[in-house]
Structures are given as C-alpha cells and as structure tokens.
Short mmCIF file of C-alpha atoms in Angstrom, two decimals:
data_model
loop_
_atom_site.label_atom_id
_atom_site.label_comp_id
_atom_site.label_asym_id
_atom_site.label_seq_id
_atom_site.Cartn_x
_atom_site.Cartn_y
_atom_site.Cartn_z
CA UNK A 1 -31.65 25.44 1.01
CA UNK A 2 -32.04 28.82 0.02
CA UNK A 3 -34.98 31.21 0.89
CA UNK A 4 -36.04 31.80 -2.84
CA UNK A 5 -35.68 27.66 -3.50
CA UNK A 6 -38.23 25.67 -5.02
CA UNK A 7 -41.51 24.89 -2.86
CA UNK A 8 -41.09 21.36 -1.95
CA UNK A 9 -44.12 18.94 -4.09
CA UNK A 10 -46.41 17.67 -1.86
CA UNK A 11 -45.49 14.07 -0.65
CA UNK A 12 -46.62 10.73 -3.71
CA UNK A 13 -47.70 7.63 -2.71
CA UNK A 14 -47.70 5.37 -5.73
CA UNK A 15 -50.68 3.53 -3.71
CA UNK A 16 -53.28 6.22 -5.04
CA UNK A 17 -55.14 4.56 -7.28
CA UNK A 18 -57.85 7.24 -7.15
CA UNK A 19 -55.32 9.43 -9.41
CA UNK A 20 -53.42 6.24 -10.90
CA UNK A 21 -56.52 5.45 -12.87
CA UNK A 22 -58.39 8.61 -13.37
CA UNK A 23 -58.33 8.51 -17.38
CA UNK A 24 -60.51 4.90 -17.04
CA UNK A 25 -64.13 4.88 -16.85
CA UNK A 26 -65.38 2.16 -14.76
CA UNK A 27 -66.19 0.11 -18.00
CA UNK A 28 -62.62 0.78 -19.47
CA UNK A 29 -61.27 -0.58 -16.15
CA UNK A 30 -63.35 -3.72 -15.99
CA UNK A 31 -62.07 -4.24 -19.76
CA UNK A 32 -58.50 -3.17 -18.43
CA UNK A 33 -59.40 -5.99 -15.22
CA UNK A 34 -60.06 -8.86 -17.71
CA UNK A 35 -57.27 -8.66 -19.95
CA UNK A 36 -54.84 -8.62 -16.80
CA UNK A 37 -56.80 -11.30 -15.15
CA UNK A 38 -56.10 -13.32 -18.32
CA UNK A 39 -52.62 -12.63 -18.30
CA UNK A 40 -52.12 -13.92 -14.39
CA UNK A 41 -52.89 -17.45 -16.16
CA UNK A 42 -49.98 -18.51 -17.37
CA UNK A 43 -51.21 -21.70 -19.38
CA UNK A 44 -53.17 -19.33 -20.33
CA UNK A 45 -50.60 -16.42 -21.58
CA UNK A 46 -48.49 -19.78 -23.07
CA UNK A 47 -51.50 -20.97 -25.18
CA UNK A 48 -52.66 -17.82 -26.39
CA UNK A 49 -49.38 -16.17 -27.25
CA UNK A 50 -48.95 -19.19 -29.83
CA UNK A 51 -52.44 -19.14 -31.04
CA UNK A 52 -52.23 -15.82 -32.30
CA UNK A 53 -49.23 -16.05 -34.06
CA UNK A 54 -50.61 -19.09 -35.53
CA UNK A 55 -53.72 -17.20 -36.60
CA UNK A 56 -51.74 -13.96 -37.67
CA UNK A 57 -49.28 -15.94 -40.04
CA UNK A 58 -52.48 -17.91 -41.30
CA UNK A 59 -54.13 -14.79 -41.83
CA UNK A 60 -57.70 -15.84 -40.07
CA UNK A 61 -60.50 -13.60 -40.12
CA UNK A 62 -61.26 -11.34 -36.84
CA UNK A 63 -57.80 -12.37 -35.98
CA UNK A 64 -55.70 -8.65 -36.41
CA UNK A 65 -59.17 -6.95 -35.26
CA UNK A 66 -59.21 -9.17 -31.83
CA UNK A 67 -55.52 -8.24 -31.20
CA UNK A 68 -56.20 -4.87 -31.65
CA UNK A 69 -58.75 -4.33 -29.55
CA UNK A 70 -57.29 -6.46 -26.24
CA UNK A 71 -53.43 -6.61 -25.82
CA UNK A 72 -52.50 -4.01 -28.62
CA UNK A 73 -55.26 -1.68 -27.12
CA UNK A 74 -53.69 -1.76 -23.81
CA UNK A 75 -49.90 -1.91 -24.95
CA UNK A 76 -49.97 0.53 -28.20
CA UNK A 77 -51.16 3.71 -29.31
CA UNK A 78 -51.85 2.33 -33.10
CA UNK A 79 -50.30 1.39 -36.27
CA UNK A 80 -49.47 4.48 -37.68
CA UNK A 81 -48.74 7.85 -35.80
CA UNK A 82 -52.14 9.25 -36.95
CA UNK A 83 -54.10 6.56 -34.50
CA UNK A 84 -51.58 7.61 -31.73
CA UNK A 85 -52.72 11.02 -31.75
CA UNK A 86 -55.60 10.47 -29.27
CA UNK A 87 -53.72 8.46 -27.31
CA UNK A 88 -51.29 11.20 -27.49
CA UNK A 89 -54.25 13.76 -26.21
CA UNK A 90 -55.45 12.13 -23.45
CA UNK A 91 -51.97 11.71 -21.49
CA UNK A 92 -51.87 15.49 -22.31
CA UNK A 93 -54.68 16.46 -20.88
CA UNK A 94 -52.99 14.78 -17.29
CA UNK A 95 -49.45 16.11 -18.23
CA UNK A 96 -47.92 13.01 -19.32
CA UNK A 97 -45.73 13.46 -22.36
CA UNK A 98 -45.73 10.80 -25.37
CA UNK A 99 -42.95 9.24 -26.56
CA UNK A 100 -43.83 7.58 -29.85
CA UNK A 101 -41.46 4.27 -30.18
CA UNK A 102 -41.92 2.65 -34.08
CA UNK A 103 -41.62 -0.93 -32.47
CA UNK A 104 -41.16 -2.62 -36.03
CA UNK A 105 -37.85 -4.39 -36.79
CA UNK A 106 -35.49 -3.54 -39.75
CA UNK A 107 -35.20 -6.67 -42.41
CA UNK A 108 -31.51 -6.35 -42.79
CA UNK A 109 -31.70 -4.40 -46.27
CA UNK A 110 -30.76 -0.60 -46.87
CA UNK A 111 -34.32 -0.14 -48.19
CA UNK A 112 -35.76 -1.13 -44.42
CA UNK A 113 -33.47 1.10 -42.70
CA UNK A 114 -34.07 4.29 -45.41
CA UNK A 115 -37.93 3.52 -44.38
CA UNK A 116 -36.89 3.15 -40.84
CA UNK A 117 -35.08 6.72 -40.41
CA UNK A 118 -37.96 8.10 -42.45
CA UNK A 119 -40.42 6.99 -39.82
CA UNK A 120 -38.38 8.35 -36.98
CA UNK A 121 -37.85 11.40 -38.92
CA UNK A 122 -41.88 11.67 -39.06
CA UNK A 123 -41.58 10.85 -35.31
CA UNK A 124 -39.52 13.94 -34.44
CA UNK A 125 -41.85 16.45 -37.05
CA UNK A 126 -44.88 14.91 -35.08
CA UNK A 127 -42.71 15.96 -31.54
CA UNK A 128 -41.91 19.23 -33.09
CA UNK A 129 -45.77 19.96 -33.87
CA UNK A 130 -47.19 18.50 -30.71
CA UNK A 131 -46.90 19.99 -26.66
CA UNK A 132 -47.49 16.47 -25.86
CA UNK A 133 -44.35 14.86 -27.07
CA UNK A 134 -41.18 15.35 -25.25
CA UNK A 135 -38.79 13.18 -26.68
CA UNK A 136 -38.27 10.66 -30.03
CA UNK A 137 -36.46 7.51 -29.90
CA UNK A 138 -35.00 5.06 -31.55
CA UNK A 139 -32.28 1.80 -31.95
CA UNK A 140 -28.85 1.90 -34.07
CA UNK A 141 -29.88 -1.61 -35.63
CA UNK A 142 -33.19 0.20 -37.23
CA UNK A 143 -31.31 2.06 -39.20
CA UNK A 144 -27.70 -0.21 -39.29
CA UNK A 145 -26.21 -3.38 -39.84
CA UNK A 146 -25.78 -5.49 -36.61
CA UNK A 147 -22.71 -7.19 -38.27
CA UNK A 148 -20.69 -4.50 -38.97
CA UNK A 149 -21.69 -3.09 -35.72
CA UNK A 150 -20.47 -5.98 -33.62
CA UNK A 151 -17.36 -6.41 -36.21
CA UNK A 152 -15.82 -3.03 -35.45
CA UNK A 153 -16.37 -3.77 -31.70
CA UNK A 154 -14.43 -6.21 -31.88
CA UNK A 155 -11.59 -3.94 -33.79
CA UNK A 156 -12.17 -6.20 -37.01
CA UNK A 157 -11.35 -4.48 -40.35
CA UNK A 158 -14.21 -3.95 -42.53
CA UNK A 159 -14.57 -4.88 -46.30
CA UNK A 160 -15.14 -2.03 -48.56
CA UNK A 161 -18.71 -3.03 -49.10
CA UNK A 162 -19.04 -2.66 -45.46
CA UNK A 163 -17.53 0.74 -44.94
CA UNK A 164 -19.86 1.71 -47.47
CA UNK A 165 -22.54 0.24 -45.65
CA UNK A 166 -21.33 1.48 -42.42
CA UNK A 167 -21.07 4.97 -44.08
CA UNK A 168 -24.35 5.10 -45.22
CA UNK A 169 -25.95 4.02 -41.52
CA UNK A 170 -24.15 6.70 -40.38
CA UNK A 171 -25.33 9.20 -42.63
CA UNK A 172 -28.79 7.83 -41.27
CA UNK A 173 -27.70 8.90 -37.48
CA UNK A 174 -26.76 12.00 -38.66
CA UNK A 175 -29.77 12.69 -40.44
CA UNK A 176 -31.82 11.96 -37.19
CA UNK A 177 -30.09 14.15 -34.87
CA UNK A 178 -29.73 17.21 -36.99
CA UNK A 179 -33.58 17.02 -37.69
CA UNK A 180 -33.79 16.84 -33.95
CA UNK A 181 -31.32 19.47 -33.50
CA UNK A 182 -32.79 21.62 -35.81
CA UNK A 183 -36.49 21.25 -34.48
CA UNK A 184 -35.15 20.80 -30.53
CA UNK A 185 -36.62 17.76 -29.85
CA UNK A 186 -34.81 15.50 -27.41
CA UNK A 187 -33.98 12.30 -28.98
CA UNK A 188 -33.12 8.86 -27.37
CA UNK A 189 -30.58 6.50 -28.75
CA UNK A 190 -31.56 3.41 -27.63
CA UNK A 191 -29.23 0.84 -25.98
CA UNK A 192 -28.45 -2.64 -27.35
CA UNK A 193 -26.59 -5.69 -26.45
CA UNK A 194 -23.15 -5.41 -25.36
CA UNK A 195 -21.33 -7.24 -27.63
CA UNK A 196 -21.98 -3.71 -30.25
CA UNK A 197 -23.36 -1.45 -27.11
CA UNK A 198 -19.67 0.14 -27.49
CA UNK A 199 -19.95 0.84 -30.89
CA UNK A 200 -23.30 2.65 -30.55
CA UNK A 201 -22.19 4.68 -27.42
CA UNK A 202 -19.28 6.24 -29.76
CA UNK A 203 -21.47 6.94 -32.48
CA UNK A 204 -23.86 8.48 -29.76
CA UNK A 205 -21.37 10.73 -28.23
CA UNK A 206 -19.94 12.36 -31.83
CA UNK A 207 -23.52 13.17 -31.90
CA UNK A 208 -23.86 14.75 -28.98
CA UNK A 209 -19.92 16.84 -29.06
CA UNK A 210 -22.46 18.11 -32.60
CA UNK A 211 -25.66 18.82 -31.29
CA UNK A 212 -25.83 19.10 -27.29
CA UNK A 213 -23.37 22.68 -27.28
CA UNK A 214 -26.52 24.17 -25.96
CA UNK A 215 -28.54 21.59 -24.60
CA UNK A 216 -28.66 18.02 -24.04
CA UNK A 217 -31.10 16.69 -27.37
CA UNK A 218 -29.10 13.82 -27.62
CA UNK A 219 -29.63 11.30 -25.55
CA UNK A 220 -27.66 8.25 -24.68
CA UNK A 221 -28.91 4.79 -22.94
CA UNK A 222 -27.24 2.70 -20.13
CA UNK A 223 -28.49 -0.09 -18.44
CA UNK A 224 -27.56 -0.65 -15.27
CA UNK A 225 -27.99 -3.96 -15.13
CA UNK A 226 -24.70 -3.81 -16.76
CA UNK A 227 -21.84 -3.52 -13.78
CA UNK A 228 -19.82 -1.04 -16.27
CA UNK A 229 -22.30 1.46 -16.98
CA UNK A 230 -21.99 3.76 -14.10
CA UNK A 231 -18.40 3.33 -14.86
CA UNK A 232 -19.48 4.24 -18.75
CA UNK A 233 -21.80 7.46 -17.96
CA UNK A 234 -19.25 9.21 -15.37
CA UNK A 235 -16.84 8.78 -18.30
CA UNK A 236 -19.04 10.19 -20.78
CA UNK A 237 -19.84 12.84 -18.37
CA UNK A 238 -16.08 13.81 -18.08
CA UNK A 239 -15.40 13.98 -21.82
CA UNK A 240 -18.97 15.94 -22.31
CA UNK A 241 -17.85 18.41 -19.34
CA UNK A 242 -13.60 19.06 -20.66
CA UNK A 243 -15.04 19.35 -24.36
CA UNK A 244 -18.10 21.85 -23.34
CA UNK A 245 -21.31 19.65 -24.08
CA UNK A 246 -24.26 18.49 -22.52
CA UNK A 247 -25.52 15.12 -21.99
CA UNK A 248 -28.73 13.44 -21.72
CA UNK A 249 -28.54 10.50 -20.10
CA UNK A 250 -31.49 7.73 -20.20
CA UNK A 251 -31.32 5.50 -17.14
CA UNK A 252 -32.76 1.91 -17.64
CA UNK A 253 -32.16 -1.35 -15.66
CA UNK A 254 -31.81 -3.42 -19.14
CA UNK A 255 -33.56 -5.86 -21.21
CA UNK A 256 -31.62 -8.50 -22.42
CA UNK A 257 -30.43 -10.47 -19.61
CA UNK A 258 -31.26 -13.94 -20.55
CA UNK A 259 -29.96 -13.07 -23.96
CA UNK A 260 -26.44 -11.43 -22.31
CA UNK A 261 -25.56 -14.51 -20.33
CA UNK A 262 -26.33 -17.22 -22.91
CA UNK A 263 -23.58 -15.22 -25.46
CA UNK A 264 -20.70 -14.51 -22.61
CA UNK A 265 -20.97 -18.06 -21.58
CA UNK A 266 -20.91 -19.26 -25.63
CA UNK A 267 -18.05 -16.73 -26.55
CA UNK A 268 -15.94 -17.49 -23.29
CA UNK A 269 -16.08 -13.73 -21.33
CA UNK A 270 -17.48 -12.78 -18.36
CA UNK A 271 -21.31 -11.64 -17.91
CA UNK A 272 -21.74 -8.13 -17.70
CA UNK A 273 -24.50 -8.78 -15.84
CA UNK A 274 -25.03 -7.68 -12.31
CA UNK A 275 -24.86 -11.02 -10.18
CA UNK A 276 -27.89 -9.99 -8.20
CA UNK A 277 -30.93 -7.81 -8.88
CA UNK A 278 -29.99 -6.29 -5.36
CA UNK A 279 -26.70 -5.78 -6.90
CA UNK A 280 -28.52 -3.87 -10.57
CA UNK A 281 -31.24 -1.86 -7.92
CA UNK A 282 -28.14 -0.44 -5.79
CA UNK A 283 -26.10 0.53 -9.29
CA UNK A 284 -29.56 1.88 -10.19
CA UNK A 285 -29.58 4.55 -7.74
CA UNK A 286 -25.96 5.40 -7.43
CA UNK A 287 -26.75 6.41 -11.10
CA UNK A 288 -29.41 8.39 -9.83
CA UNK A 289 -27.32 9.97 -7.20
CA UNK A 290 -24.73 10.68 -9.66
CA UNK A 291 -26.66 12.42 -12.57
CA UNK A 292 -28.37 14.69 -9.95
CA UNK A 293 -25.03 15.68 -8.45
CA UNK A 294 -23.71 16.73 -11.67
CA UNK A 295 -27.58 18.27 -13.25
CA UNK A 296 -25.54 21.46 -14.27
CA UNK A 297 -24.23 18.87 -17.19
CA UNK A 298 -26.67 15.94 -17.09
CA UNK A 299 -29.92 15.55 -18.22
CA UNK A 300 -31.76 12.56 -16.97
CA UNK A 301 -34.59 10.84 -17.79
CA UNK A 302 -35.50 7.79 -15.69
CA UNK A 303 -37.02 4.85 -17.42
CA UNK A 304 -38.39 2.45 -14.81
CA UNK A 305 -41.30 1.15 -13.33
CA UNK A 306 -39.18 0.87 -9.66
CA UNK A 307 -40.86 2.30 -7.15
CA UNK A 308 -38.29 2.68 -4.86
CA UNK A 309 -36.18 4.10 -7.59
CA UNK A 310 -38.79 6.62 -8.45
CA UNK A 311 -39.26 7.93 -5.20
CA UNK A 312 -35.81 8.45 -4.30
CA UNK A 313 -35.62 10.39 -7.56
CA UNK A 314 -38.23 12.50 -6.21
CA UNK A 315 -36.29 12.99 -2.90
CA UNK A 316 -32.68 13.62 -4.38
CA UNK A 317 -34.50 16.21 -6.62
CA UNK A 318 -36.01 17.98 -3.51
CA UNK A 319 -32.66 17.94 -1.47
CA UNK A 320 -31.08 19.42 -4.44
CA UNK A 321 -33.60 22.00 -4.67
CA UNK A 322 -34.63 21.13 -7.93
CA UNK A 323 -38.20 22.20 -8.75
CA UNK A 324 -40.32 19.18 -9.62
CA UNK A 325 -40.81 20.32 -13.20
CA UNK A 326 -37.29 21.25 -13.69
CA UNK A 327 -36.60 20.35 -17.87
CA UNK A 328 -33.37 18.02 -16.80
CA UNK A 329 -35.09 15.79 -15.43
CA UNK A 330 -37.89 13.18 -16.46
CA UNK A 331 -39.52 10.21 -15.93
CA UNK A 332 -40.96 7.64 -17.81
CA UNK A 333 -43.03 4.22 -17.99
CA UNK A 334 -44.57 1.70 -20.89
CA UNK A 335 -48.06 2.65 -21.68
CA UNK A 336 -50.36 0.32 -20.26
CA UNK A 337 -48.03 -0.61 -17.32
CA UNK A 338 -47.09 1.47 -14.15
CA UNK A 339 -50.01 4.10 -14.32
CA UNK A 340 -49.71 4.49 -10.50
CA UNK A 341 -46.24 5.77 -11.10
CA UNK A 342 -46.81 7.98 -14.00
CA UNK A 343 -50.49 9.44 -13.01
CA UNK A 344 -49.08 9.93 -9.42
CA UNK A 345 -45.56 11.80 -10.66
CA UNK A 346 -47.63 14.00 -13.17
CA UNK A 347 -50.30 15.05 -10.53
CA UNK A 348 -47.25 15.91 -8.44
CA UNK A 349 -45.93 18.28 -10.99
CA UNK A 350 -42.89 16.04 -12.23
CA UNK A 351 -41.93 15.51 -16.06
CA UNK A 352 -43.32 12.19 -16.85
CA UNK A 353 -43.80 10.28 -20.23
CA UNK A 354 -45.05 7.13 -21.34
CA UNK A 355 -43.28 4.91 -23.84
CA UNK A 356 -46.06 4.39 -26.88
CA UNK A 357 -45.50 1.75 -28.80
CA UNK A 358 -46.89 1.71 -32.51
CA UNK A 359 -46.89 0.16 -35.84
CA UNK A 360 -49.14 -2.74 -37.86
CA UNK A 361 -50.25 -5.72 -35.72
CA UNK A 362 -48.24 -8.40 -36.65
CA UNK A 363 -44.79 -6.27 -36.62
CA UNK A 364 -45.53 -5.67 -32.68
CA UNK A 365 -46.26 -8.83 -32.04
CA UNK A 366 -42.66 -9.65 -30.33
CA UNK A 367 -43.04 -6.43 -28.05
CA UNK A 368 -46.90 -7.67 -27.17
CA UNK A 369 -45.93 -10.85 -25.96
CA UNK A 370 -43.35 -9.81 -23.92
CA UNK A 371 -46.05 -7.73 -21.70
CA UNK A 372 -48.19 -10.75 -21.29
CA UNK A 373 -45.32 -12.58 -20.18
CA UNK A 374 -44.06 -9.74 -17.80
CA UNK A 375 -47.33 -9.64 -16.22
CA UNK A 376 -48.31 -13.13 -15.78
CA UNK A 377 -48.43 -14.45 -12.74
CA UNK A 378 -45.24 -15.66 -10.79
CA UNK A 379 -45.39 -17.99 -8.22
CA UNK A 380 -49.10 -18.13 -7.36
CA UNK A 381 -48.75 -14.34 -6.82
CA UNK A 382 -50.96 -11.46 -9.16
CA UNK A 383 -48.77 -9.57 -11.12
CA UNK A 384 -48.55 -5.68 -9.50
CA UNK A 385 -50.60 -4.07 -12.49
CA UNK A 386 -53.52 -6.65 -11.73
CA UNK A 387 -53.10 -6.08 -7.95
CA UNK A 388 -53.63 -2.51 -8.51
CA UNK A 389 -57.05 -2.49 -10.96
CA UNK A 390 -58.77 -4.70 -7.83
CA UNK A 391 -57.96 -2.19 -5.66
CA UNK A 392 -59.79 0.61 -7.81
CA UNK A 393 -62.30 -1.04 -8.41
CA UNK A 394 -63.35 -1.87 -5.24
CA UNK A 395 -62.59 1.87 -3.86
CA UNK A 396 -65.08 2.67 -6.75
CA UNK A 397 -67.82 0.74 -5.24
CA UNK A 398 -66.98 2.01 -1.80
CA UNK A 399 -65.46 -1.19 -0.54
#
C-alpha cells in the first residue's frame, strides 16, 4: 500500500450493541423487545398475520391505527414521503442514508403505472433536496406490463397494442433516469423474477450506455442466488468498460426462491437457483471480490444483512486501499432489521443506507408480513434481531 493510502477504519464487530441501538431509548427498545418477542411465536405470527387482513379488508375500527403503530412502525417510515422525513432525520443524524422504496403494487392499468413513475419521480426530487438520501429505487413491473415483459423474453412477437404499451413503459424508464440524471441521484432498478429478469437487465443497460458516461446513477440488480449472475454482471461490466460507461451494480442474494423453483419445475427448465445456500454465500462474495477488483468501473452497493459478507466487504475495501467512505461503494439493510450492521458500518465511517419502506397501510401489507415471517422463530431458536435487543437491554441494566 502506498504511503499517502487511506488510514485503515478501526476494526467492527457487528456484536456492539452499545452503537447498534443508540437511536432507541430504553422505552423504544422495550416496545422494539415486544413486537420481536411476538414475532418468535409462530402460531402467533400465523394467527395474527390473517387477523389483520381480515380486519383491514373489513375495515374495523383501531384496526389501520394498531398496524401503524407496531409492525408498520418498526418496518416503514410512513404512508406518504412527508411522514418519512423524520425517519429520514434521525438515520442522518448517525450517517445512515435513506432510501425511500414506494412498496405499493401497480394494478395492471396505464393509469397505476403513470401514478407509479410520478411517485418515484417525487422520490428522486425528495433525494435531490435531502443530504440524507443517497439513492431512489424502484421495479420495471411498477411502471410496466409483466406480460409483455415475460413475452419478449421469450422472443414472442408483440401485438400492436402491446408495442404501444411496451412503448409507453418505456417512455416511463426513461423519464426516471433522466430526472435522476439530471438531478444526480443514483437510482436502483430493481431485480425481478427470471423468467422477464432478462428483459429488464437490457432495458437497464440502454439506460445506463445514456446516463452513467460520467458516473454510475444507474443502477442495476443481481441476485446471486441466481448461478448466472456473476456470469451476467462481468458481462455487463465488459460491454460498460469497451463502450466507455460506468456501472452501478446492486448486489443482493434474491427474494423469490420458493417462487423460482415452483415455475422452472411447472415450465420444464432448470432452477436458476443455487443448489445450496453455501453454494449462493460463496457466489455472494466472488461478486464482492469481483466489483472491488474492477472499482475504477463498478460501483457497488451491497444489500444484505450477511455478516460475513459485510465484513469481508470491509476487508477487500481496506486491502484495496479504498477509504471507508469512498462514493463507489455502499451498504445497505431494511429498516427495522440488521441495525447492528448498519449502526456499526456508519460509526466506522462506511456508506450505509437503510431500505425505507412507505405507502398507506393496507398497500404494505404483503411487504409487513413477510418481516414477521422472516423473523419468527425457526426451530425453537430466537430469530437474530430478537437475540440482539436482549442483549442491550441487559448491558443497559448492567447485567
């Protein structure tokens, strides 16, 4: 390393819950305790999860404002981006950027996806205005038609209502990236299942051979649960580097397994799934290895609540002499989840975000449910998060 070379950051342990929890008083935490010692039940989480979307579609008084203040509390920053903002403040004021994610659905009708890119559009102003928020994001089928998406995957010709359509989500895209562009705000493109994943990394790429000539604003998705994304993103990277542009590249491990399996085995193909979670971790960090290597083209922004993976982020950074706050590279965690990570990375000087869900009650309700689910209990064993809160609270009474 050379003499004038970053100073190394001091050495994390994702065990301090001392910083991991410094935002919560001690009432906030035993309010934080409860609702993660409810979700460790999993009759519990089971019973609930249907009783409120009984009670939501039933519209039952105190219902919404219950939700609100337990699960969507911990989970969400609010329903609009107004009741984010103080969510938005308080990260800041521990360096954690916000990324505001609209978590509502399109409804499969231009008129959703017109509202859909006007929300994310209001997403990117609020980035452009705020120090707080790095990045926007936001999914192809917001603002598209999955069926023409998955119909020109599979090299099926469209009908001219459809190329119309297809035109017109397009034009949405477009409309998103050049007000990113134009503001330079970094902007995720979400990924999606794979059976239209191809169509959305092309789209994704004429976007960024447009807009990332100086630096990487758009960003691209891959999950490496997925044994061809490595594959995917060193190809991308070769294209980006022979045709002069920059790519950002968001590294996930993926989110529709179940999902991916059921529809290879249904359609006849093989699972692009990893055949082992060993298997996804080890992809994981080659992808790691790889974006680092090649930081002179990549941008990288590592969305995970892994540990392991997050520390030997932290250590391929300081081998490369990269300087902990170095604007290529980022991490990031849901809000609500994985504050040892995030507090702990921020207090060490690294970029670090947190995912922040938002939009009315009911429309979240999918993305609320599956938190409780992730952190119920498995196998007689407390989830990490819940793990994590006892220990605080008993260094807080000196235990």
């Amino acid at each position: 390393m050379s003499p004038d070379a970053p100073t190394q950051a001091p050495p994390i342990s994702f065990e301090d819950t001392r910083v991991a929890f410094a935002s919560k008083s001690d009432a906030q935490l035993r309010k934080v305790y409860a609702l993660f010692a409810a979700m460790n039940n999993g009759t519990l989480v089971k019973t609930g999860s249907g009783l409120m979307k009984t009670a939501l579609k039933w519209g039952l008084p105190g219902t919404k404002f219950l939700i609100k203040h337990s699960i969507f509390e911990q989970f969400c920053g609010g329903e609009t981006i107004a009741e984010c903002r103080p969510v938005t403040a308080e990260l800041g004021k521990y360096n954690i950027g916000t990324i505001l994610d609209y978590s509502v659905e399109g409804e499969g009708s231009d008129a959703s996806y017109d509202r859909t890119r006007d929300e994310i559009l209001a997403t990117i102003d609020e980035a452009h205005r705020s120090r707080h928020i790095p990045f926007s994001v936001f999914k192809v089928t917001g603002v598209a038609n999955v069926a023409i998406l998955e119909k020109l995957q599979a090299g099926k010709l469209l009908t001219p209502d459809e190329e119309a359509a297809h035109t017109r989500a397009v034009a949405r895209v477009e409309a998103l990236c050049a007000r990113a562009h134009q503001h330079g705000v970094r902007l995720f493109v979400d990924a999606e299942e794979s059976w239209f994943q191809h169509t959305i990394d092309l789209l994704t790429y004429d976007m960024m051979a447009k807009y990332n000539r100086e630096t990487a604003i758009v960003w691209n998705t891959y999950q490496l649960y997925r044994h061809d994304r490595l594959d995917a993103l060193k190809a991308a990277h070769d294209t980006a580097a022979e045709a002069g542009y920059y790519i950002g590249a968001k590294l996930v491990r993926g989110a529709y397994m179940e999902k991916e399996a059921r529809v290879a085995k249904q359609r006849g193909y093989q699972n692009p799934i990893n055949p082992t979670k060993n298997a996804t971790d080890a992809l994981y960090d080659e992808a790691l290895r790889y974006c680092i290597e090649h930081v002179d083209r990549i941008s990288i922004c590592a969305g995970t609540h892994n540990e392991a993976s997050s520390l030997l982020l932290t250590q391929l950074m300081q081998q490369a002499g990269l300087a902990p706050n170095d604007p290529r590279v980022w991490f990031a965690q849901l809000y609500g989840m994985s504050d040892n990570l995030t507090y702990n990375l921020a207090n060490a000087g690294y970029n670090t975000a947190k995912y922040l869900p938002y939009g009315p009650v009911a429309a979240v309700m999918p993305y609320l449910l599956r938190r409780a689910d992730e952190n119920t209990a498995i196998a007689g064993q407390s989830s990490r998060e819940f793990l994590l809160i006892q220990k605080e609270i008993r260094r807080r009474k000196g235990q």
